[in-house]
Amino acid sequence: MKPAPFDYVLARSAAEALDHLGQVGADGKVLAGGQSLIPTLNFRLARPRLLVDINGATELAGLREADGTLTVGALVRQRTLERWARTRLPLFADALPLVGHLATRTRGTVVGSLVHADPAAELPALLLACDGAVVARGRAGERVIPGRDLYRGPLTTALDPDELATEARFALPGDDAGWGFAEVARRHGDFALAGAAALVWRDPAGRVTRARLAFFGVGGTPVLAGVAERVLAGETPTPSRIAEAARAAAATLTPEADLHATVEYRRRVAAVLAERTLAAAAGRARLPR
Ligand SMILES: Cc1cc2nc3c(=O)[nH]c(=O)nc-3n(C[C@H](O)[C@H](O)[C@H](O)COP(=O)(O)OP(=O)(O)OC[C@H]3O[C@@H](n4cnc5c(N)ncnc54)[C@H](O)[C@@H]3O)c2cc1C
């Protein structure tokens, strides 16, 4: 199909993009990498009056690391983050190659994926696992939306229609953190049927000091399973303790059935992936001296 008619403008700065968005409100859409928006337009699932292309706003293209925070501008492509992560952030290095295909990652932006809010997308779960946030700029000024407050439902976030997400911030886990990432998809590059990302930190005696477990593909939004941390905190991560944490986390999920998987299948797979990723993370965590 072809999209319904729309007007198009190339914004040369974030301020210019905001001007345009402010004029049309809910009738406008930001165009970043276009990997989700263009198919949505072609299927006429969205009929914006105006597309505001931010690819001319080069001020949004920066990826920087400072004071334990990774800041990713709205024009940073997924492929750029993937390359950076290879030497800096193994959790992301494991996850990014599973986000679509090389061609979609070369064009698709990190922030575009975060705010598109597909419940089966990998990056929103990484945002939750890394205590991340999205910075939103609108006519009323700038606000920082923590990942845990960003996701409201499938393809729905706390962003207002006239707001631009200018950057995402991820708390870097540090070299001591162990990581695990796994998903089940029918074919490489497909959206996951279920997936999990885990981080674990341990003390010199080997006990867990902190843990993060985030799921995707198992509900209307990505899910941060705080119960996993509560089960593991202060404990030695033995296989039985990890299995208990994974079971407890999966029990909190409310997955939905669709053409691809039943509720029971998704919950079962989520429990298995939680156990695997937590075990991997606990095994990789470095004990501080
Ligand atoms: C074949 C195929 C396979 C894919 N597989 C996967 C997969 O396995 N996992 C996965 O996670 N994704 C997958 N995707 C989606 C892809 O990764 C997209 O790149 C991503 O979801 C959106 O990023 P984008 O930059 O292309 O955003 P766009 O398509 O440009 O925009 C997506 C939405 O976000 C809004 N938006 C974008 N940027 C901003 C901003 N800065 N401020 C406010 N609103 C904004 C747009 O208005 C639009 O509503 C796949 C896509 C394709 C075509």
mmCIF file of C-alpha atoms and ligand atoms in Angstrom:
data_model
loop_
_atom_site.group_PDB
_atom_site.id
_atom_site.type_symbol
_atom_site.label_atom_id
_atom_site.label_comp_id
_atom_site.label_asym_id
_atom_site.label_seq_id
_atom_site.Cartn_x
_atom_site.Cartn_y
_atom_site.Cartn_z
ATOM 1 C CA MET A 1 0.000 0.000 0.000
ATOM 2 C CA LYS A 2 0.978 3.638 -0.256
ATOM 3 C CA PRO A 3 0.758 6.155 2.567
ATOM 4 C CA ALA A 4 -2.008 8.699 2.830
ATOM 5 C CA PRO A 5 -0.856 12.143 1.630
ATOM 6 C CA PHE A 6 1.327 14.117 4.052
ATOM 7 C CA ASP A 7 3.550 17.189 4.097
ATOM 8 C CA TYR A 8 7.257 16.818 4.776
ATOM 9 C CA VAL A 9 9.791 19.145 6.323
ATOM 10 C CA LEU A 10 13.511 18.637 6.981
ATOM 11 C CA ALA A 11 14.417 20.254 10.306
ATOM 12 C CA ARG A 12 17.981 21.608 10.569
ATOM 13 C CA SER A 13 17.929 21.767 14.383
ATOM 14 C CA ALA A 14 15.987 20.445 17.346
ATOM 15 C CA ALA A 15 14.490 23.932 17.821
ATOM 16 C CA GLU A 16 13.247 23.953 14.229
ATOM 17 C CA ALA A 17 11.753 20.469 14.653
ATOM 18 C CA LEU A 18 9.964 21.607 17.805
ATOM 19 C CA ASP A 19 8.545 24.653 16.023
ATOM 20 C CA HIS A 20 7.002 22.433 13.373
ATOM 21 C CA LEU A 21 5.725 19.880 15.880
ATOM 22 C CA GLY A 22 4.228 22.670 17.999
ATOM 23 C CA GLN A 23 2.234 23.928 15.023
ATOM 24 C CA VAL A 24 0.558 20.621 14.194
ATOM 25 C CA GLY A 25 0.378 18.867 17.588
ATOM 26 C CA ALA A 26 -1.012 15.344 17.304
ATOM 27 C CA ASP A 27 -1.096 15.660 13.479
ATOM 28 C CA GLY A 28 2.700 15.616 13.304
ATOM 29 C CA LYS A 29 5.208 12.753 13.443
ATOM 30 C CA VAL A 30 8.954 12.768 13.885
ATOM 31 C CA LEU A 31 10.838 10.869 11.179
ATOM 32 C CA ALA A 32 14.152 9.444 12.448
ATOM 33 C CA GLY A 33 15.412 6.229 10.813
ATOM 34 C CA GLY A 34 12.000 5.509 9.300
ATOM 35 C CA GLN A 35 12.352 1.732 9.860
ATOM 36 C CA SER A 36 9.114 1.561 11.844
ATOM 37 C CA LEU A 37 7.371 4.764 10.786
ATOM 38 C CA ILE A 38 7.478 4.216 7.026
ATOM 39 C CA PRO A 39 5.885 0.726 7.179
ATOM 40 C CA THR A 40 3.277 2.168 9.567
ATOM 41 C CA LEU A 41 2.472 4.889 7.023
ATOM 42 C CA ASN A 42 2.435 2.424 4.140
ATOM 43 C CA PHE A 43 -0.120 0.284 5.970
ATOM 44 C CA ARG A 44 -2.026 3.472 6.803
ATOM 45 C CA LEU A 45 -1.881 2.621 10.483
ATOM 46 C CA ALA A 46 -0.826 6.254 10.965
ATOM 47 C CA ARG A 47 -1.945 9.227 8.858
ATOM 48 C CA PRO A 48 0.065 12.234 10.064
ATOM 49 C CA ARG A 49 -0.481 15.553 8.300
ATOM 50 C CA LEU A 50 3.192 16.482 8.671
ATOM 51 C CA LEU A 51 6.410 14.454 8.871
ATOM 52 C CA VAL A 52 9.176 16.327 10.662
ATOM 53 C CA ASP A 53 12.435 14.765 9.502
ATOM 54 C CA ILE A 54 15.120 15.287 12.171
ATOM 55 C CA ASN A 55 17.977 13.934 10.047
ATOM 56 C CA GLY A 56 19.184 17.497 9.398
ATOM 57 C CA ALA A 57 19.540 18.244 13.124
ATOM 58 C CA THR A 58 23.144 17.118 13.380
ATOM 59 C CA GLU A 59 23.414 18.390 16.961
ATOM 60 C CA LEU A 60 21.450 15.220 17.881
ATOM 61 C CA ALA A 61 24.065 12.845 16.430
ATOM 62 C CA GLY A 62 26.394 12.510 19.432
ATOM 63 C CA LEU A 63 27.252 9.385 21.426
ATOM 64 C CA ARG A 64 29.283 10.161 24.538
ATOM 65 C CA GLU A 65 30.350 8.541 27.758
ATOM 66 C CA ALA A 66 30.957 10.600 30.895
ATOM 67 C CA ASP A 67 30.721 10.031 34.650
ATOM 68 C CA GLY A 68 29.276 6.550 34.318
ATOM 69 C CA THR A 69 26.540 7.595 31.900
ATOM 70 C CA LEU A 70 26.234 6.795 28.217
ATOM 71 C CA THR A 71 24.342 9.517 26.357
ATOM 72 C CA VAL A 72 22.943 8.659 22.940
ATOM 73 C CA GLY A 73 21.583 11.475 20.769
ATOM 74 C CA ALA A 74 18.377 11.051 18.786
ATOM 75 C CA LEU A 75 20.240 10.606 15.492
ATOM 76 C CA VAL A 76 22.642 7.903 16.677
ATOM 77 C CA ARG A 77 22.022 4.770 14.619
ATOM 78 C CA GLN A 78 21.682 1.371 16.243
ATOM 79 C CA ARG A 79 24.706 0.204 14.244
ATOM 80 C CA THR A 80 26.864 2.977 15.768
ATOM 81 C CA LEU A 81 25.920 1.844 19.274
ATOM 82 C CA GLU A 82 26.567 -1.780 18.288
ATOM 83 C CA ARG A 83 30.086 -0.912 17.121
ATOM 84 C CA TRP A 84 30.835 1.201 20.203
ATOM 85 C CA ALA A 85 29.546 -1.548 22.504
ATOM 86 C CA ARG A 86 31.950 -4.182 21.179
ATOM 87 C CA THR A 87 34.772 -2.810 23.310
ATOM 88 C CA ARG A 88 32.787 -0.992 26.003
ATOM 89 C CA LEU A 89 29.546 -2.696 26.969
ATOM 90 C CA PRO A 90 29.232 -6.464 26.478
ATOM 91 C CA LEU A 91 25.518 -6.536 27.381
ATOM 92 C CA PHE A 92 24.778 -4.239 24.445
ATOM 93 C CA ALA A 93 27.337 -6.007 22.247
ATOM 94 C CA ASP A 94 25.362 -9.238 22.731
ATOM 95 C CA ALA A 95 21.962 -7.583 22.259
ATOM 96 C CA LEU A 96 22.376 -5.166 19.351
ATOM 97 C CA PRO A 97 23.096 -7.763 16.621
ATOM 98 C CA LEU A 98 19.647 -9.218 17.420
ATOM 99 C CA VAL A 99 17.844 -5.915 16.724
ATOM 100 C CA GLY A 100 16.417 -6.453 13.232
ATOM 101 C CA HIS A 101 18.961 -6.719 10.415
ATOM 102 C CA LEU A 102 22.201 -4.978 9.497
ATOM 103 C CA ALA A 103 20.304 -2.765 7.041
ATOM 104 C CA THR A 104 17.636 -1.726 9.598
ATOM 105 C CA ARG A 105 20.286 -1.065 12.275
ATOM 106 C CA THR A 106 22.311 1.033 9.872
ATOM 107 C CA ARG A 107 19.382 3.403 9.447
ATOM 108 C CA GLY A 108 17.263 2.859 12.593
ATOM 109 C CA THR A 109 18.061 5.062 15.573
ATOM 110 C CA VAL A 110 18.454 3.984 19.190
ATOM 111 C CA VAL A 111 16.086 6.675 20.430
ATOM 112 C CA GLY A 112 13.571 5.896 17.648
ATOM 113 C CA SER A 113 13.393 2.316 18.890
ATOM 114 C CA LEU A 114 13.061 3.441 22.526
ATOM 115 C CA VAL A 115 10.147 5.789 21.832
ATOM 116 C CA HIS A 116 8.461 3.627 19.208
ATOM 117 C CA ALA A 117 7.876 1.345 22.206
ATOM 118 C CA ASP A 118 7.361 -1.966 20.460
ATOM 119 C CA PRO A 119 6.923 -4.349 23.423
ATOM 120 C CA ALA A 120 9.065 -6.964 21.642
ATOM 121 C CA ALA A 121 11.964 -4.580 20.968
ATOM 122 C CA GLU A 122 15.316 -5.184 22.649
ATOM 123 C CA LEU A 123 16.454 -1.612 23.332
ATOM 124 C CA PRO A 124 13.591 -0.595 25.664
ATOM 125 C CA ALA A 125 14.432 -3.573 27.908
ATOM 126 C CA LEU A 126 18.089 -2.477 27.928
ATOM 127 C CA LEU A 127 16.956 1.007 28.956
ATOM 128 C CA LEU A 128 15.158 -0.494 31.968
ATOM 129 C CA ALA A 129 18.041 -2.828 32.858
ATOM 130 C CA CYS A 130 20.474 0.130 32.828
ATOM 131 C CA ASP A 131 18.259 2.467 34.887
ATOM 132 C CA GLY A 132 18.046 4.647 31.790
ATOM 133 C CA ALA A 133 15.979 7.652 30.832
ATOM 134 C CA VAL A 134 14.857 9.591 27.791
ATOM 135 C CA VAL A 135 15.195 13.367 27.589
ATOM 136 C CA ALA A 136 12.127 15.024 26.052
ATOM 137 C CA ARG A 137 12.051 18.592 24.806
ATOM 138 C CA GLY A 138 8.817 20.445 24.125
ATOM 139 C CA ARG A 139 7.365 23.922 24.185
ATOM 140 C CA ALA A 140 7.174 23.767 27.996
ATOM 141 C CA GLY A 141 10.917 23.002 28.243
ATOM 142 C CA GLU A 142 12.922 19.880 28.850
ATOM 143 C CA ARG A 143 12.152 16.920 31.098
ATOM 144 C CA VAL A 144 13.879 13.661 31.874
ATOM 145 C CA ILE A 145 11.565 10.650 31.733
ATOM 146 C CA PRO A 146 12.979 7.603 33.565
ATOM 147 C CA GLY A 147 12.562 4.399 31.596
ATOM 148 C CA ARG A 148 10.275 2.977 34.276
ATOM 149 C CA ASP A 149 7.814 5.862 33.645
ATOM 150 C CA LEU A 150 8.177 5.965 29.865
ATOM 151 C CA TYR A 151 6.208 2.933 28.762
ATOM 152 C CA ARG A 152 2.410 3.087 28.992
ATOM 153 C CA GLY A 153 1.361 0.298 26.637
ATOM 154 C CA PRO A 154 2.117 -1.172 23.206
ATOM 155 C CA LEU A 155 3.537 1.648 21.002
ATOM 156 C CA THR A 156 2.519 4.150 23.679
ATOM 157 C CA THR A 157 4.821 6.278 25.826
ATOM 158 C CA ALA A 158 4.648 9.243 28.184
ATOM 159 C CA LEU A 159 5.952 11.530 25.405
ATOM 160 C CA ASP A 160 3.512 14.241 24.310
ATOM 161 C CA PRO A 161 2.842 14.479 20.556
ATOM 162 C CA ASP A 162 4.622 17.844 20.300
ATOM 163 C CA GLU A 163 7.680 16.629 22.230
ATOM 164 C CA LEU A 164 10.954 15.543 20.684
ATOM 165 C CA ALA A 165 13.073 12.902 22.402
ATOM 166 C CA THR A 166 16.508 14.484 22.088
ATOM 167 C CA GLU A 167 18.617 11.812 23.764
ATOM 168 C CA ALA A 168 18.652 8.648 25.845
ATOM 169 C CA ARG A 169 20.800 8.117 28.924
ATOM 170 C CA PHE A 170 21.976 4.724 30.165
ATOM 171 C CA ALA A 171 23.746 4.197 33.496
ATOM 172 C CA LEU A 172 26.858 2.227 32.550
ATOM 173 C CA PRO A 173 26.994 -0.967 34.635
ATOM 174 C CA GLY A 174 30.773 -0.788 35.143
ATOM 175 C CA ASP A 175 33.442 -3.439 34.645
ATOM 176 C CA ASP A 176 32.428 -5.438 37.739
ATOM 177 C CA ALA A 177 28.920 -6.127 36.485
ATOM 178 C CA GLY A 178 28.097 -9.505 34.993
ATOM 179 C CA TRP A 179 25.635 -9.596 32.096
ATOM 180 C CA GLY A 180 23.321 -11.938 30.288
ATOM 181 C CA PHE A 181 21.118 -11.463 27.242
ATOM 182 C CA ALA A 182 18.921 -13.983 25.441
ATOM 183 C CA GLU A 183 15.855 -14.078 23.248
ATOM 184 C CA VAL A 184 13.783 -16.564 21.323
ATOM 185 C CA ALA A 185 12.715 -15.554 17.803
ATOM 186 C CA ARG A 186 11.558 -17.672 14.888
ATOM 187 C CA ARG A 187 14.316 -16.400 12.588
ATOM 188 C CA HIS A 188 17.341 -14.178 13.117
ATOM 189 C CA GLY A 189 16.212 -10.549 12.828
ATOM 190 C CA ASP A 190 12.590 -11.239 13.704
ATOM 191 C CA PHE A 191 11.053 -9.536 16.685
ATOM 192 C CA ALA A 192 11.472 -11.768 19.749
ATOM 193 C CA LEU A 193 8.692 -14.005 21.052
ATOM 194 C CA ALA A 194 10.268 -13.452 24.452
ATOM 195 C CA GLY A 195 13.585 -12.107 25.722
ATOM 196 C CA ALA A 196 15.490 -11.124 28.850
ATOM 197 C CA ALA A 197 18.437 -8.930 29.833
ATOM 198 C CA ALA A 198 20.191 -9.315 33.184
ATOM 199 C CA LEU A 199 22.899 -7.544 35.157
ATOM 200 C CA VAL A 200 24.377 -8.793 38.429
ATOM 201 C CA TRP A 201 26.886 -7.219 40.817
ATOM 202 C CA ARG A 202 28.547 -9.203 43.644
ATOM 203 C CA ASP A 203 30.539 -8.371 46.775
ATOM 204 C CA PRO A 204 34.001 -9.787 47.621
ATOM 205 C CA ALA A 205 32.339 -12.758 49.344
ATOM 206 C CA GLY A 206 30.398 -13.533 46.168
ATOM 207 C CA ARG A 207 26.993 -12.406 47.449
ATOM 208 C CA VAL A 208 24.730 -10.458 45.127
ATOM 209 C CA THR A 209 24.679 -6.751 45.914
ATOM 210 C CA ARG A 210 22.485 -5.642 43.005
ATOM 211 C CA ALA A 211 20.653 -7.273 40.125
ATOM 212 C CA ARG A 212 18.531 -6.111 37.216
ATOM 213 C CA LEU A 213 16.286 -8.320 35.122
ATOM 214 C CA ALA A 214 14.251 -6.867 32.255
ATOM 215 C CA PHE A 215 11.929 -8.776 29.919
ATOM 216 C CA PHE A 216 10.626 -7.953 26.458
ATOM 217 C CA GLY A 217 8.036 -9.606 24.243
ATOM 218 C CA VAL A 218 6.011 -10.819 27.204
ATOM 219 C CA GLY A 219 3.447 -8.076 27.716
ATOM 220 C CA GLY A 220 2.295 -4.691 26.471
ATOM 221 C CA THR A 221 5.506 -2.996 27.639
ATOM 222 C CA PRO A 222 9.029 -4.022 28.603
ATOM 223 C CA VAL A 223 9.063 -5.219 32.202
ATOM 224 C CA LEU A 224 11.654 -4.614 34.925
ATOM 225 C CA ALA A 225 11.258 -7.543 37.309
ATOM 226 C CA GLY A 226 12.251 -6.082 40.684
ATOM 227 C CA VAL A 227 11.372 -9.329 42.406
ATOM 228 C CA ALA A 228 14.461 -11.005 40.932
ATOM 229 C CA GLU A 229 16.690 -8.521 42.737
ATOM 230 C CA ARG A 230 14.761 -9.008 45.976
ATOM 231 C CA VAL A 231 15.198 -12.792 45.833
ATOM 232 C CA LEU A 232 18.920 -12.541 45.032
ATOM 233 C CA ALA A 233 20.076 -9.572 47.121
ATOM 234 C CA GLY A 234 22.492 -10.545 49.874
ATOM 235 C CA GLU A 235 22.537 -14.178 48.699
ATOM 236 C CA THR A 236 25.106 -16.382 47.027
ATOM 237 C CA PRO A 237 23.719 -16.922 43.507
ATOM 238 C CA THR A 238 23.518 -20.707 43.599
ATOM 239 C CA PRO A 239 21.661 -22.441 40.753
ATOM 240 C CA SER A 240 18.651 -23.048 43.005
ATOM 241 C CA ARG A 241 18.528 -19.411 44.165
ATOM 242 C CA ILE A 242 18.754 -18.211 40.554
ATOM 243 C CA ALA A 243 16.003 -20.624 39.516
ATOM 244 C CA GLU A 244 13.846 -19.289 42.344
ATOM 245 C CA ALA A 245 14.460 -15.678 41.253
ATOM 246 C CA ALA A 246 13.653 -16.540 37.634
ATOM 247 C CA ARG A 247 10.429 -18.349 38.581
ATOM 248 C CA ALA A 248 9.340 -15.461 40.812
ATOM 249 C CA ALA A 249 10.056 -12.941 38.044
ATOM 250 C CA ALA A 250 8.202 -14.915 35.371
ATOM 251 C CA ALA A 251 5.204 -15.303 37.687
ATOM 252 C CA THR A 252 4.713 -11.519 37.665
ATOM 253 C CA LEU A 253 4.352 -11.387 33.867
ATOM 254 C CA THR A 254 1.071 -11.026 32.009
ATOM 255 C CA PRO A 255 1.974 -12.044 28.461
ATOM 256 C CA GLU A 256 -0.581 -12.119 25.696
ATOM 257 C CA ALA A 257 -1.312 -14.811 23.149
ATOM 258 C CA ASP A 258 -0.991 -14.074 19.442
ATOM 259 C CA LEU A 259 -0.450 -15.922 16.166
ATOM 260 C CA HIS A 260 3.096 -16.799 17.224
ATOM 261 C CA ALA A 261 2.825 -18.039 20.817
ATOM 262 C CA THR A 262 0.415 -18.854 23.619
ATOM 263 C CA VAL A 263 0.425 -17.201 27.046
ATOM 264 C CA GLU A 264 1.784 -20.384 28.645
ATOM 265 C CA TYR A 265 4.590 -20.697 26.087
ATOM 266 C CA ARG A 266 5.691 -17.099 26.582
ATOM 267 C CA ARG A 267 5.657 -17.398 30.386
ATOM 268 C CA ARG A 268 7.599 -20.665 30.271
ATOM 269 C CA VAL A 269 10.189 -19.286 27.843
ATOM 270 C CA ALA A 270 10.504 -16.118 29.930
ATOM 271 C CA ALA A 271 11.301 -18.205 33.027
ATOM 272 C CA VAL A 272 13.948 -20.204 31.146
ATOM 273 C CA LEU A 273 15.530 -17.070 29.654
ATOM 274 C CA ALA A 274 15.497 -15.335 33.037
ATOM 275 C CA GLU A 275 17.302 -18.288 34.595
ATOM 276 C CA ARG A 276 19.880 -18.426 31.801
ATOM 277 C CA THR A 277 20.580 -14.698 31.745
ATOM 278 C CA LEU A 278 20.782 -14.389 35.540
ATOM 279 C CA ALA A 279 23.110 -17.402 35.706
ATOM 280 C CA ALA A 280 25.312 -15.938 32.967
ATOM 281 C CA ALA A 281 25.366 -12.557 34.690
ATOM 282 C CA ALA A 282 26.188 -14.028 38.103
ATOM 283 C CA GLY A 283 28.966 -16.150 36.589
ATOM 284 C CA ARG A 284 30.494 -13.164 34.777
ATOM 285 C CA ALA A 285 30.292 -10.699 37.678
ATOM 286 C CA ARG A 286 33.758 -9.810 38.946
ATOM 287 C CA LEU A 287 34.232 -10.011 42.686
ATOM 288 C CA PRO A 288 35.776 -6.742 43.894
ATOM 289 C CA ARG A 289 39.028 -7.177 45.864
HETATM 290 C C1 LIG B 1 12.462 -5.862 8.765
HETATM 291 C C2 LIG B 1 12.520 -5.176 10.097
HETATM 292 C C3 LIG B 1 12.864 -5.914 11.221
HETATM 293 C C4 LIG B 1 12.927 -5.279 12.452
HETATM 294 N N1 LIG B 1 13.261 -6.038 13.546
HETATM 295 C C5 LIG B 1 13.377 -5.434 14.740
HETATM 296 C C6 LIG B 1 13.766 -6.168 15.892
HETATM 297 O O1 LIG B 1 14.023 -7.383 15.861
HETATM 298 N N2 LIG B 1 13.860 -5.507 17.070
HETATM 299 C C7 LIG B 1 13.588 -4.169 17.162
HETATM 300 O O2 LIG B 1 13.687 -3.615 18.249
HETATM 301 N N3 LIG B 1 13.220 -3.436 16.100
HETATM 302 C C8 LIG B 1 13.104 -4.030 14.895
HETATM 303 N N4 LIG B 1 12.721 -3.288 13.813
HETATM 304 C C9 LIG B 1 12.390 -1.860 14.009
HETATM 305 C C10 LIG B 1 13.612 -0.986 13.775
HETATM 306 O O3 LIG B 1 14.654 -1.347 14.627
HETATM 307 C C11 LIG B 1 13.388 0.540 13.944
HETATM 308 O O4 LIG B 1 14.586 1.135 13.577
HETATM 309 C C12 LIG B 1 13.057 1.129 15.275
HETATM 310 O O5 LIG B 1 11.969 0.495 15.886
HETATM 311 C C13 LIG B 1 12.639 2.603 15.126
HETATM 312 O O6 LIG B 1 13.738 3.411 14.918
HETATM 313 P P1 LIG B 1 13.738 4.481 13.726
HETATM 314 O O7 LIG B 1 14.870 5.411 13.985
HETATM 315 O O8 LIG B 1 13.706 3.777 12.441
HETATM 316 O O9 LIG B 1 12.379 5.298 14.009
HETATM 317 P P2 LIG B 1 11.238 5.783 13.012
HETATM 318 O O10 LIG B 1 10.704 4.650 12.230
HETATM 319 O O11 LIG B 1 11.691 6.983 12.264
HETATM 320 O O12 LIG B 1 10.155 6.246 14.104
HETATM 321 C C14 LIG B 1 9.466 5.312 14.899
HETATM 322 C C15 LIG B 1 8.457 6.058 15.790
HETATM 323 O O13 LIG B 1 9.146 6.809 16.788
HETATM 324 C C16 LIG B 1 8.901 8.208 16.637
HETATM 325 N N5 LIG B 1 10.190 8.878 16.850
HETATM 326 C C17 LIG B 1 11.387 8.503 16.331
HETATM 327 N N6 LIG B 1 12.362 9.293 16.813
HETATM 328 C C18 LIG B 1 11.768 10.170 17.653
HETATM 329 C C19 LIG B 1 12.257 11.234 18.474
HETATM 330 N N7 LIG B 1 13.548 11.535 18.525
HETATM 331 N N8 LIG B 1 11.360 11.929 19.230
HETATM 332 C C20 LIG B 1 10.037 11.618 19.201
HETATM 333 N N9 LIG B 1 9.524 10.619 18.446
HETATM 334 C C21 LIG B 1 10.377 9.912 17.678
HETATM 335 C C22 LIG B 1 8.370 8.390 15.223
HETATM 336 O O14 LIG B 1 7.525 9.527 15.114
HETATM 337 C C23 LIG B 1 7.603 7.083 15.038
HETATM 338 O O15 LIG B 1 6.349 7.172 15.651
HETATM 339 C C24 LIG B 1 12.647 -3.891 12.572
HETATM 340 C C25 LIG B 1 12.317 -3.148 11.424
HETATM 341 C C26 LIG B 1 12.252 -3.778 10.205
HETATM 342 C C27 LIG B 1 11.898 -2.957 9.000
#
